[in-house]
C-alpha cells in the first residue's frame, strides 16, 4: 500500500517556533518518503468567534510560511480546506455515523466551552461537530498515517472509530489510518510558563511565545527573559523536567533546533546566561533563513495563490471518488 500522509494547520493564530519544529519541519522531511497532502484548515478556524479579515490575513500568512518552510509543491500537494467542497459534504455523511456520546467526550470542546464561562448558548455548533469535519478531512485522502500531537490524538481516534463503523455498516470505503507521534522533544513549552505548550493562540504580546515572524531583537528579548530557577550550582544547567522545567525547556529548544540531544545541548554550558545565549543562536539560525524565504514569497502573493489553487484543484480530483463511494455506500445516488 502506498504510504499517504496528511497534515493540516489551522490559522487560529500566528505560527510559532514550536509549530515549525513539531509540524512544519517534519512535514518537509516526509515529502520524499510518502505521498503528502498538506492543508490549511481555515474552516476549523471558524469554530469560535473570529474576525473575517484576520482569518483571511492569517490564511495568507500560513500559506506563505508553509512554502517558506520547505514544502515543495512539486513533491507534496498543498491546499486550502475551504476550496475542496468534499470536506464539508463528507462531514455530514459522517455526522450520520457519529454518536452524540462520542462528541460529548471530546476534551477540546469541554475546555473551550469552559474558557467561555461554560455558557452553552454562546457556544457555536461547529465547535461541537468539528471533530467530525476533522474525520472527513482525514478519511477523504485515505492516508495510511496521520502524525498527531497529544492534543489532537482523541480526534484522530474518533476518525478511526467512525471509519470502522461506516465500513462495517455500509461497505469498505475508508482506509483506517495509523496514528504516528512526533519525536520526543518536538513539543516546546512556553518560555514564560513551561507548564503550558507554546501556543499560536496565545495573546499577541505573550512573552513566552516565539513566533516564526518575530524579528531577531524580539526573539533575543523573549529568550533572555525565559524562566529558569534559583539554582546557581555547578550542575545548574541540566535536564530535569520535574525539578527544572524552565531550564529543561530551553535545553529541549536547543536540541530541537540543532538536531542534537538535551545532554549534548547542556555540554559545556555552565550558566543560565550561557544557555540563553546558546538558545538564542540556535533559534535565530532556524528563523533567519525561513524569514528570508518568507519575504521573497510574500513579495509575489500571486505565485503563492497559484500554487495553492493548483493544489486545491488536485485535491478536488483526489477526493471526488472517495466522496462518490461514500455517497453510494450510504444510499445516495
Coordinates of C-alpha atoms in Angstrom, one line a residue:
X1 CA 0.0 0.0 0.0
X2 CA 1.2 3.5 -0.9
X3 CA 2.3 5.5 2.1
X4 CA 0.0 8.5 2.1
X5 CA 0.2 11.2 4.8
X6 CA -2.0 14.2 5.7
X7 CA -1.3 17.2 7.9
X8 CA -3.5 20.3 8.5
X9 CA -2.6 23.6 10.1
X10 CA -5.4 25.8 11.5
X11 CA -5.0 29.6 11.0
X12 CA -6.2 30.5 14.5
X13 CA -3.1 32.5 15.4
X14 CA 0.4 33.2 14.3
X15 CA 2.6 30.1 13.8
X16 CA 5.3 29.6 16.5
X17 CA 8.7 28.0 16.7
X18 CA 7.0 25.0 18.3
X19 CA 4.8 24.7 15.2
X20 CA 7.8 24.7 13.0
X21 CA 9.8 22.2 14.9
X22 CA 6.9 19.9 15.7
X23 CA 4.9 20.1 12.5
X24 CA 6.4 22.1 9.5
X25 CA 9.9 20.7 9.6
X26 CA 8.7 17.0 9.9
X27 CA 6.2 17.7 7.1
X28 CA 9.1 18.9 4.8
X29 CA 11.2 15.9 5.8
X30 CA 8.4 13.5 4.8
X31 CA 8.0 14.8 1.3
X32 CA 10.2 12.2 -0.4
X33 CA 9.1 9.3 1.8
X34 CA 5.4 9.4 1.1
X35 CA 2.5 10.9 -0.9
X36 CA 1.8 14.0 1.2
X37 CA -1.2 16.3 1.4
X38 CA -0.7 19.4 3.5
X39 CA -3.6 21.7 4.0
X40 CA -4.6 25.0 5.6
X41 CA -7.8 24.1 7.6
X42 CA -9.4 27.5 7.5
X43 CA -12.9 26.0 8.2
X44 CA -11.6 24.9 11.6
X45 CA -10.7 28.5 12.5
X46 CA -14.4 29.4 12.4
X47 CA -15.5 27.2 15.4
X48 CA -15.2 30.1 17.8
X49 CA -15.7 33.9 17.4
X50 CA -13.4 35.1 14.7
X51 CA -12.8 38.2 12.6
X52 CA -13.1 37.6 8.8
X53 CA -10.3 40.0 7.9
X54 CA -8.0 38.4 10.4
X55 CA -8.9 34.9 9.2
X56 CA -8.0 35.9 5.6
X57 CA -4.8 37.5 6.7
X58 CA -3.7 34.5 8.8
X59 CA -4.6 32.1 6.0
X60 CA -2.4 34.0 3.6
X61 CA 0.4 34.1 6.1
X62 CA 0.1 30.3 6.7
X63 CA 0.2 29.5 3.0
X64 CA 3.3 31.6 2.6
X65 CA 5.0 30.1 5.7
X66 CA 4.3 26.5 4.5
X67 CA 6.2 27.2 1.3
X68 CA 8.9 29.1 3.1
X69 CA 9.4 26.2 5.5
X70 CA 10.5 24.0 2.6
X71 CA 7.2 22.3 1.5
X72 CA 7.8 21.9 -2.3
X73 CA 4.6 21.8 -4.4
X74 CA 6.4 19.6 -6.8
X75 CA 6.8 16.9 -4.1
X76 CA 3.7 17.5 -1.9
X77 CA 0.2 18.7 -2.5
X78 CA -0.6 21.9 -0.7
X79 CA -4.3 23.1 -0.5
X80 CA -6.8 25.2 1.3
X81 CA -9.6 23.2 3.0
X82 CA -12.5 25.5 2.2
X83 CA -11.7 25.2 -1.5
X84 CA -12.3 21.5 -1.5
X85 CA -16.1 21.1 -1.1
X86 CA -15.9 17.4 -0.4
X87 CA -14.7 18.1 3.1
X88 CA -18.0 19.6 4.2
X89 CA -20.1 17.2 2.2
X90 CA -18.4 14.1 3.7
X91 CA -18.6 15.7 7.1
X92 CA -22.4 15.5 7.0
X93 CA -22.4 11.9 5.9
X94 CA -20.1 11.1 8.8
X95 CA -22.3 13.0 11.2
X96 CA -24.9 10.4 10.2
X97 CA -22.5 7.8 11.5
X98 CA -21.2 9.5 14.7
X99 CA -22.8 9.3 18.1
X100 CA -23.6 12.3 20.3
X101 CA -21.9 10.5 23.2
X102 CA -18.6 10.4 21.3
X103 CA -18.8 14.2 20.7
X104 CA -19.7 14.8 24.3
X105 CA -16.4 13.2 25.3
X106 CA -14.2 15.5 23.2
X107 CA -11.8 17.2 25.6
X108 CA -11.2 20.3 23.5
X109 CA -14.9 21.1 23.3
X110 CA -15.1 20.9 27.0
X111 CA -12.0 23.1 27.5
X112 CA -13.0 25.8 25.0
X113 CA -16.6 25.9 26.4
X114 CA -15.0 26.3 29.9
X115 CA -12.9 29.3 28.8
X116 CA -16.2 30.9 27.5
X117 CA -17.6 30.6 31.0
X118 CA -19.4 27.3 30.3
X119 CA -22.2 29.2 28.5
X120 CA -23.7 26.6 26.2
X121 CA -25.9 29.2 24.5
X122 CA -22.8 31.1 23.4
X123 CA -21.0 28.0 22.0
X124 CA -21.1 27.5 18.2
X125 CA -22.5 24.2 16.9
X126 CA -19.4 24.0 14.7
X127 CA -17.2 23.7 17.9
X128 CA -19.2 20.7 18.9
X129 CA -19.2 19.0 15.5
X130 CA -15.8 20.0 14.1
X131 CA -14.2 16.6 15.2
X132 CA -16.5 15.1 12.5
X133 CA -15.2 17.6 9.9
X134 CA -11.7 16.7 11.0
X135 CA -12.6 13.0 10.4
X136 CA -13.7 13.9 6.9
X137 CA -10.5 15.8 6.3
X138 CA -8.6 12.7 7.2
X139 CA -10.7 10.0 5.5
X140 CA -11.1 11.8 2.2
X141 CA -7.4 11.3 1.4
X142 CA -7.2 7.6 2.6
X143 CA -3.9 8.3 4.4
X144 CA -2.1 5.4 5.9
X145 CA -0.5 7.6 8.6
X146 CA -1.6 10.8 10.4
X147 CA 1.1 12.5 12.5
X148 CA -0.6 14.0 15.6
X149 CA 0.3 15.5 19.0
X150 CA -1.3 14.6 22.2
X151 CA -3.9 17.4 22.0
X152 CA -5.3 16.0 18.7
X153 CA -5.0 12.3 19.4
X154 CA -8.6 11.9 20.6
X155 CA -9.9 13.4 17.3
X156 CA -7.8 11.0 15.1
X157 CA -9.1 8.1 17.3
X158 CA -12.6 9.3 16.6
X159 CA -11.9 9.3 12.8
X160 CA -10.6 5.8 13.1
X161 CA -13.8 4.7 15.0
X162 CA -16.1 6.4 12.6
X163 CA -14.3 4.9 9.6
X164 CA -14.5 1.4 11.0
X165 CA -18.2 1.8 11.8
X166 CA -19.0 3.2 8.4
X167 CA -17.1 0.4 6.7
X168 CA -18.9 -2.2 8.8
X169 CA -22.3 -0.8 8.2
X170 CA -22.1 0.3 4.5
X171 CA -19.1 -1.3 2.9
X172 CA -15.3 -0.9 2.8
X173 CA -15.0 2.8 1.7
X174 CA -12.4 4.2 4.0
X175 CA -8.8 3.5 4.9
X176 CA -8.4 3.3 8.7
X177 CA -5.2 5.3 9.3
X178 CA -2.5 4.7 11.8
X179 CA -1.5 7.3 14.3
X180 CA 2.1 8.4 14.3
X181 CA 3.6 10.5 17.2
X182 CA 6.1 13.3 16.6
X183 CA 9.6 12.6 18.1
X184 CA 10.1 13.4 21.8
X185 CA 11.3 17.0 22.2
X186 CA 9.4 18.4 19.3
X187 CA 6.8 19.9 21.7
X188 CA 8.1 23.2 23.0
X189 CA 6.7 24.8 26.1
X190 CA 6.0 28.5 26.8
X191 CA 9.3 30.2 27.8
X192 CA 7.5 32.2 30.5
X193 CA 5.4 29.3 31.8
X194 CA 6.9 26.0 31.0
X195 CA 3.8 24.2 32.2
X196 CA 2.0 25.3 29.1
X197 CA 2.6 24.5 25.5
X198 CA 3.9 27.3 23.3
X199 CA 0.6 28.1 21.6
X200 CA -0.2 30.0 18.4
X201 CA -3.5 31.1 20.1
X202 CA -1.6 33.0 22.8
X203 CA -2.1 36.7 23.3
X204 CA -0.2 38.9 20.8
X205 CA 2.2 40.2 23.4
X206 CA 2.8 36.8 25.0
X207 CA 6.4 37.0 26.3
X208 CA 7.0 33.2 26.3
X209 CA 5.9 32.5 22.7
X210 CA 8.5 32.8 19.8
X211 CA 6.6 33.3 16.6
X212 CA 8.1 32.5 13.2
X213 CA 7.9 36.1 12.0
X214 CA 9.2 37.7 15.2
X215 CA 12.2 40.0 14.4
X216 CA 15.6 38.9 15.8
X217 CA 15.7 41.6 18.6
X218 CA 12.3 40.5 19.9
X219 CA 13.5 36.8 19.8
X220 CA 16.5 37.8 21.8
X221 CA 14.4 39.6 24.4
X222 CA 12.0 36.7 24.8
X223 CA 14.7 34.1 25.3
X224 CA 16.6 36.5 27.7
X225 CA 13.5 36.6 29.9
X226 CA 12.8 32.9 29.8
X227 CA 12.1 31.3 33.1
X228 CA 14.9 29.3 34.8
X229 CA 15.2 28.9 38.6
X230 CA 17.3 30.0 41.6
X231 CA 19.9 27.2 41.4
X232 CA 23.3 28.5 40.5
X233 CA 25.4 25.5 41.5
X234 CA 28.0 23.8 39.2
X235 CA 25.3 21.5 37.7
X236 CA 22.6 24.1 37.4
X237 CA 22.3 23.6 33.6
X238 CA 20.9 20.0 33.4
X239 CA 17.8 18.3 32.1
X240 CA 15.2 17.6 34.7
X241 CA 11.6 18.3 33.7
X242 CA 10.2 18.0 37.3
X243 CA 12.8 20.0 39.2
X244 CA 13.9 22.3 36.5
X245 CA 11.1 22.8 33.9
X246 CA 12.3 26.1 32.6
X247 CA 15.9 25.0 32.1
X248 CA 14.7 21.7 30.6
X249 CA 12.5 23.6 28.1
X250 CA 15.5 25.7 26.9
X251 CA 17.6 22.6 26.6
X252 CA 14.8 20.9 24.5
X253 CA 14.6 24.0 22.4
X254 CA 18.4 23.9 21.6
X255 CA 18.2 20.2 21.0
X256 CA 15.3 20.5 18.6
X257 CA 16.8 23.4 16.7
X258 CA 20.2 21.8 16.3
X259 CA 19.2 18.2 15.9
X260 CA 21.1 17.0 19.0
X261 CA 20.2 15.6 22.4
X262 CA 19.4 17.5 25.5
X263 CA 22.6 16.1 27.0
X264 CA 24.6 17.5 24.1
X265 CA 22.8 20.8 24.5
X266 CA 23.9 21.1 28.2
X267 CA 27.5 20.1 27.5
X268 CA 29.9 22.9 28.2
X269 CA 27.2 25.3 29.2
X270 CA 28.0 26.5 32.8
X271 CA 25.4 29.2 33.4
X272 CA 21.8 30.1 32.6
X273 CA 23.2 33.2 30.8
X274 CA 25.3 31.0 28.6
X275 CA 22.4 28.6 28.0
X276 CA 20.2 31.5 26.9
X277 CA 22.9 32.7 24.5
X278 CA 23.2 29.2 23.0
X279 CA 19.4 29.0 22.7
X280 CA 19.2 32.4 21.0
X281 CA 21.9 31.5 18.5
X282 CA 20.1 28.2 17.8
X283 CA 16.7 29.8 17.3
X284 CA 18.0 32.5 15.0
X285 CA 19.8 30.0 12.9
X286 CA 16.5 28.4 12.2
X287 CA 14.4 31.5 11.8
X288 CA 16.6 33.7 9.7
X289 CA 16.6 31.6 6.5
X290 CA 12.9 30.9 7.0
X291 CA 12.1 34.6 7.3
X292 CA 14.3 35.4 4.2
X293 CA 12.3 32.9 2.1
X294 CA 9.0 34.2 3.5
X295 CA 9.9 37.8 2.5
X296 CA 10.7 36.6 -1.1
X297 CA 7.4 34.7 -1.4
X298 CA 5.3 37.5 0.3
X299 CA 6.7 39.9 -2.4
X300 CA 4.8 37.8 -5.0
X301 CA 1.5 36.7 -3.5
X302 CA 0.1 35.8 -6.9
X303 CA 2.6 32.9 -7.0
X304 CA 1.5 31.6 -3.7
X305 CA -2.1 31.8 -4.7
X306 CA -1.4 29.9 -7.9
X307 CA 0.4 27.1 -6.0
X308 CA -2.4 26.7 -3.5
X309 CA -5.2 26.8 -6.1
X310 CA -3.4 24.2 -8.2
X311 CA -3.1 22.0 -5.1
X312 CA -6.7 22.6 -4.2
X313 CA -7.8 21.6 -7.7
X314 CA -5.8 18.4 -7.4
X315 CA -7.5 17.7 -4.1
X316 CA -10.9 18.1 -5.6
X317 CA -9.9 15.4 -8.1
X318 CA -8.4 13.1 -5.5
X319 CA -11.4 13.4 -3.1
X320 CA -14.2 13.1 -5.7
X321 CA -14.1 9.3 -6.0
X322 CA -13.9 8.8 -2.2
X323 CA -16.9 11.1 -1.7
X324 CA -18.8 9.3 -4.5
X325 CA -18.1 5.9 -2.9
X326 CA -19.3 7.1 0.4
X327 CA -22.5 8.6 -1.1
X328 CA -23.2 5.4 -2.9
X329 CA -22.5 3.2 0.0
X330 CA -24.7 5.1 2.4
X331 CA -27.6 5.1 -0.1
X332 CA -27.4 8.3 -2.1
X333 CA -27.5 8.2 -5.8

